[in-house]
Coordinates of C-alpha atoms and ligand atoms in Angstrom, one line a residue:
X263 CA 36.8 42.6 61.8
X264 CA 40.1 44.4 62.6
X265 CA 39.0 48.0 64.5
X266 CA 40.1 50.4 61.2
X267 CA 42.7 53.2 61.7
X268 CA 41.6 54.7 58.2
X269 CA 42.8 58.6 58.2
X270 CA 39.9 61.2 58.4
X271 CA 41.2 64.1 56.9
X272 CA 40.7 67.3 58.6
X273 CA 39.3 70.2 56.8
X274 CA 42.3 72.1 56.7
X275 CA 44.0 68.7 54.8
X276 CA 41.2 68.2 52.2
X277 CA 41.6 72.0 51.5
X278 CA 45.0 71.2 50.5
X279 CA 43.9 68.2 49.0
X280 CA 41.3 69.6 46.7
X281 CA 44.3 72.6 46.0
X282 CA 46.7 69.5 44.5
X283 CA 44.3 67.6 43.1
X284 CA 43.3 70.4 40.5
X285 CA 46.6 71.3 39.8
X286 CA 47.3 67.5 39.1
X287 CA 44.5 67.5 36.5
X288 CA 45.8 70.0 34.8
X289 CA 48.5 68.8 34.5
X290 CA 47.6 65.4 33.1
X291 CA 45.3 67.4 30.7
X292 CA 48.0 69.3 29.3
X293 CA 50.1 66.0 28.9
X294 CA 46.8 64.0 27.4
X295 CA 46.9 67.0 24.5
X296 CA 50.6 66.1 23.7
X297 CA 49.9 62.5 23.2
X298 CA 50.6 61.9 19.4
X299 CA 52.4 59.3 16.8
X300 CA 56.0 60.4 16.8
X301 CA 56.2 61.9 19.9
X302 CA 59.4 60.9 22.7
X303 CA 57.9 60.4 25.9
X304 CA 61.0 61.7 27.3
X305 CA 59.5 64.6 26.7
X306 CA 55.9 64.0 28.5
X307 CA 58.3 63.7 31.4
X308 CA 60.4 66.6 30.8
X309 CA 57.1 68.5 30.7
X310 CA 55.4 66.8 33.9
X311 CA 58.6 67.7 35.7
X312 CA 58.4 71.1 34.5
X313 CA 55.1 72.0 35.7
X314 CA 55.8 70.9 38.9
X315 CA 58.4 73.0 39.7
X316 CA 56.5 75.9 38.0
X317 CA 53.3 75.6 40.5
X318 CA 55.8 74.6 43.2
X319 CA 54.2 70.6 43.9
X320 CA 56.8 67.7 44.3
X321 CA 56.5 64.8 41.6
X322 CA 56.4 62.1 44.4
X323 CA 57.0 59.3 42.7
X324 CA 60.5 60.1 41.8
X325 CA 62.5 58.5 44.3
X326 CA 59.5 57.0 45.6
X327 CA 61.2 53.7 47.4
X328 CA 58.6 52.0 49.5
X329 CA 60.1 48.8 52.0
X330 CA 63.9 49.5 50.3
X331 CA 63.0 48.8 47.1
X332 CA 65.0 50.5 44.3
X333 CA 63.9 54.3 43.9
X334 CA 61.6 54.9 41.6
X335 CA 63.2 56.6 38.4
X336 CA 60.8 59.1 37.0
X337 CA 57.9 61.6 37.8
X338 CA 55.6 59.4 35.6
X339 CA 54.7 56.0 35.2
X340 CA 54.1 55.4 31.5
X341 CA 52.9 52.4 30.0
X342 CA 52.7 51.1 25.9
X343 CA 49.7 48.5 25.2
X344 CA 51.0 45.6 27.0
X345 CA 53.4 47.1 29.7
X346 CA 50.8 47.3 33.2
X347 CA 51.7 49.1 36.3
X348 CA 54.8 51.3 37.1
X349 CA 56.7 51.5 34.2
X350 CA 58.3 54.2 33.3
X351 CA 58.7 56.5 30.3
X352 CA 62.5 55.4 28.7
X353 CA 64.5 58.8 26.5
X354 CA 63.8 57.3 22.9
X355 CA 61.0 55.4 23.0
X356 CA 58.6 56.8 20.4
X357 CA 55.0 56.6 20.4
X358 CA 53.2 55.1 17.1
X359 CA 49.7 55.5 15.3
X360 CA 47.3 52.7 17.1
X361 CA 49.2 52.5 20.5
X362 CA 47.4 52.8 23.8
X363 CA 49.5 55.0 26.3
X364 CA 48.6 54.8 30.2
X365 CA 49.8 57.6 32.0
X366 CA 49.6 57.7 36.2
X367 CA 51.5 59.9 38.6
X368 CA 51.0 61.8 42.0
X369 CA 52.2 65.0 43.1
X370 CA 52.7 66.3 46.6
X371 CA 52.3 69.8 48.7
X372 CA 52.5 71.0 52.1
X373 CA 53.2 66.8 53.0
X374 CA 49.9 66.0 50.9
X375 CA 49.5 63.4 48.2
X376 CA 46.8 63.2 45.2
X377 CA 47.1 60.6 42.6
X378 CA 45.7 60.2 39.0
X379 CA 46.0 58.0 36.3
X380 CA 44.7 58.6 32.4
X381 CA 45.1 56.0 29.2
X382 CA 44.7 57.3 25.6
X383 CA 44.9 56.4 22.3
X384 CA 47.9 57.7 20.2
X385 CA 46.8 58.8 17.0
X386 CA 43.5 56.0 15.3
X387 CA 43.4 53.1 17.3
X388 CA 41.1 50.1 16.7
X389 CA 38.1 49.6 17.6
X390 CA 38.8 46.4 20.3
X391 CA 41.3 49.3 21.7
X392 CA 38.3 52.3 22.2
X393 CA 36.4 49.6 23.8
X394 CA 38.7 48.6 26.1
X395 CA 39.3 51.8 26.9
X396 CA 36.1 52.7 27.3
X397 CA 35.9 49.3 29.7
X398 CA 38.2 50.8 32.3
X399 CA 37.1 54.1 32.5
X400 CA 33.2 53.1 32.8
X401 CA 34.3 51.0 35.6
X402 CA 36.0 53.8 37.3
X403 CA 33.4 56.2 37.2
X404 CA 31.0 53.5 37.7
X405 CA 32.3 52.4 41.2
X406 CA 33.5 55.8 42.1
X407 CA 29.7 56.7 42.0
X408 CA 28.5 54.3 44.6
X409 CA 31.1 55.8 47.2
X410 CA 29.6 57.3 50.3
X411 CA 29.9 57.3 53.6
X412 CA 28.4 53.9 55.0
X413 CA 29.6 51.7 52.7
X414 CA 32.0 49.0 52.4
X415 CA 35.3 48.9 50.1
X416 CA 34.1 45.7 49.0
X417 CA 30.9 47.5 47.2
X418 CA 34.3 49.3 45.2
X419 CA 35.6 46.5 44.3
X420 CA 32.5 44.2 43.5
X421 CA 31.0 46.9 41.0
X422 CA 34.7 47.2 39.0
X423 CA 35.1 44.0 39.2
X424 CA 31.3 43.1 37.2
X425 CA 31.6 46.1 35.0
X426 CA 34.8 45.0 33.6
X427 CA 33.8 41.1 33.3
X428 CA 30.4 42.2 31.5
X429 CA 32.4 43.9 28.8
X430 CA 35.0 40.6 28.4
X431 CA 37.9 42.1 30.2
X432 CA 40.1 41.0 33.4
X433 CA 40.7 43.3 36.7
X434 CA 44.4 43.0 37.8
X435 CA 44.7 41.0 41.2
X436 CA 47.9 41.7 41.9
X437 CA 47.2 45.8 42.3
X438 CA 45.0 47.7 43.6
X439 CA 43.7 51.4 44.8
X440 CA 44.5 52.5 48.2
X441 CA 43.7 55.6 50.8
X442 CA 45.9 58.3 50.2
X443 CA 47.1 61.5 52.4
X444 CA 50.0 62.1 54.3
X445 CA 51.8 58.8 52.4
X446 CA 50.6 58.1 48.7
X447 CA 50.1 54.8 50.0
X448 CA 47.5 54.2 52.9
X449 CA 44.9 52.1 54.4
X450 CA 42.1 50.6 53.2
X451 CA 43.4 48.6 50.1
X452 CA 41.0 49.1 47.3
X453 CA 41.1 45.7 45.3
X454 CA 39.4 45.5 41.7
X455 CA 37.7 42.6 42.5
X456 CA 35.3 41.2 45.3
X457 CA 32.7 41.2 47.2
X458 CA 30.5 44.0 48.8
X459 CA 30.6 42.4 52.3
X460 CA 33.9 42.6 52.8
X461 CA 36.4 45.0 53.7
X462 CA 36.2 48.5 56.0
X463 CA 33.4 50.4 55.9
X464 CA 34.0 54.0 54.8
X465 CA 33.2 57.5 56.2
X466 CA 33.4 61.0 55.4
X467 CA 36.6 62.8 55.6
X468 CA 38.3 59.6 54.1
X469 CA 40.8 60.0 50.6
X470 CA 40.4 57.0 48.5
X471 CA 42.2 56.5 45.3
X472 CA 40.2 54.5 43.1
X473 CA 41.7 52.3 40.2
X474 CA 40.9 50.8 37.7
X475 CA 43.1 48.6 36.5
X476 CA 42.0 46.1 33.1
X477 CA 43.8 43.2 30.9
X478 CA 42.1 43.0 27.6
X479 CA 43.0 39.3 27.9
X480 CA 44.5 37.5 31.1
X481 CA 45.5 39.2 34.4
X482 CA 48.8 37.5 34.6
X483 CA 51.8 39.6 35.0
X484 CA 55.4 39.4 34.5
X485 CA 57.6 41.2 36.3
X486 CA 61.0 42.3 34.3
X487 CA 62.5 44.5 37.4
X488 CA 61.2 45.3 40.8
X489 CA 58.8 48.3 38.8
X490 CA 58.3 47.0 35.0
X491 CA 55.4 44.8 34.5
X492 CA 53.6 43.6 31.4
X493 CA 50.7 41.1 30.7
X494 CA 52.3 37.4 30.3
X495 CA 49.9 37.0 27.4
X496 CA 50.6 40.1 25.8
X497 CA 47.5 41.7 26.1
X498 CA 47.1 45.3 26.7
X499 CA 46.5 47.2 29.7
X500 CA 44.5 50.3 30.4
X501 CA 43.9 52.1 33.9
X502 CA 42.1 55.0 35.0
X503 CA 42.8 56.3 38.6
X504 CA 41.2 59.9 40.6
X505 CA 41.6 60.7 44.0
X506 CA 38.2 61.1 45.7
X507 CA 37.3 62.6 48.9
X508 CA 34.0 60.4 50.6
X509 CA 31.7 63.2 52.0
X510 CA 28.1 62.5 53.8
X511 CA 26.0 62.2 51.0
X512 CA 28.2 61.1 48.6
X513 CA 31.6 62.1 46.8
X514 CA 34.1 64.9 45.5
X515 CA 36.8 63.7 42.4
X516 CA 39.4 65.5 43.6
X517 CA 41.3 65.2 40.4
X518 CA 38.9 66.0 38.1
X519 CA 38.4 69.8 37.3
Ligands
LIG212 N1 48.9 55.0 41.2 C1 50.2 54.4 41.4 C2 50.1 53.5 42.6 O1 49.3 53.8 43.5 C3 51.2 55.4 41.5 C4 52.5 54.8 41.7 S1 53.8 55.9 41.8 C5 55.2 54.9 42.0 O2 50.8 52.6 42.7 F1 56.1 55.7 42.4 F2 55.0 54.0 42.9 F3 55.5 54.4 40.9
LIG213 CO1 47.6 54.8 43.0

């Protein structure tokens, strides 16, 4: 086993930490209470964009461009039913009665990251929709509820992975969570799938964000640009992220209020 270099944060960061992460779910529950049929996601963007700059946090994933890879376009990824990670919301496209809308961004201050993710229904949506909905958010909160300090990554990914199976549903493979901090993307790699042998063990003072990321049908992606995926099979997509800091005993959702 490779010796881990996994950040502890200090207590000054996880103040800071803490500070964006309950700004960030505000935000996300303002733009949750926007979500209806008829509505331009252009303008779920405009919004995000706007509340960053009025409680003074940078939308990191604009311009986010990790390894050279084209720059991110927006603040938000958005995704529509079969779109899956990183999409973005488009000026125009217009969301209908019975689609499911994933939502997933991360804001930065004072060199800090937190990241969130939220999916909702738009308007009624049918019942195999609530339930996968329901799938990915239960996995979530169920794996997010065994962290503490002493375990391993894999006991993350192992009790997704079997809460998303029992329900009929597929974990994405070629995605996962990750630590977070000074770089929205850091060590340990949180895959939705495994085994709770593997991976680094986990200690207080560590940022992990957790997510979950389900295909109603199978986990195959396509990938139209370097940042658009969608299912190859056409299924939908739902994920549910939070930023969680791994204290003694247990856990703090960071983005949660
Ligand atoms: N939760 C997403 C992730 O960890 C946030 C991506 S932001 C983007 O990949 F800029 F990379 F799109
Ligand atoms: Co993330």
């Amino acid at each position: 086993m490779p010796m881990s270099n996994i950040p502890i944060k200090t207590t000054i960061e996880i103040e800071i930490m803490r500070r964006n992460g309950q700004k960030l779910a505000k935000f996300m529950e303002i733009l949750k209470n926007m979500i209806r049929p008829g509505l331009d996601v252009w303008v779920l963007e405009q919004k995000f964009i706007d509340l960053c700059l009025e409680n003074k946090v940078i939308p990191a994933c604009k311009g986010y461009a990790p390894g050279g890879l084209a720059p991110f376009p927006t603040g938000l990824c958005l995704s529509i039913n079969d779109q899956s990670v990183h999409c973005y919301p488009v000026k125009g496209t217009i969301l209908k009665d019975g689609d499911i809308v994933n939502i997933d961004t991360v804001i930065m201050d004072l060199g800090l990251h937190v990241d969130s993710a939220f999916a909702c229904g738009v308007g009624s949506i049918s019942k195999e929709n609530r339930s996968l909905l329901k799938a990915s958010e239960d996995a979530l909160y169920t794996a997010i509820d065994k962290i503490r300090s002493g375990i391993k990554i894999g006991l993350l990914s192992e009790t997704m992975e079997m809460s998303v199976k029992k329900c009929g549903y597929n974990v994405l493979q070629e995605y996962a969570g990750h630590g977070i901090g000074r770089q929205m993307h850091e060590i340990p790699e949180i895959p939705c799938f495994g085994n709770s042998n593997f991976g680094p063990i986990i200690k207080d003072g560590m940022v992990l964000a957790v997510e979950s990321l389900v295909c109603e049908k199978n986990s195959r992606l396509v990938h139209n640009s370097v940042w658009v995926t969608k299912t190859a099979d056409g299924g939908n997509f739902v994920q549910f992220e939070h930023t969680v800091l791994v204290t003694k005993n247990g856990y703090e959702i960071l983005t949660k209020i």
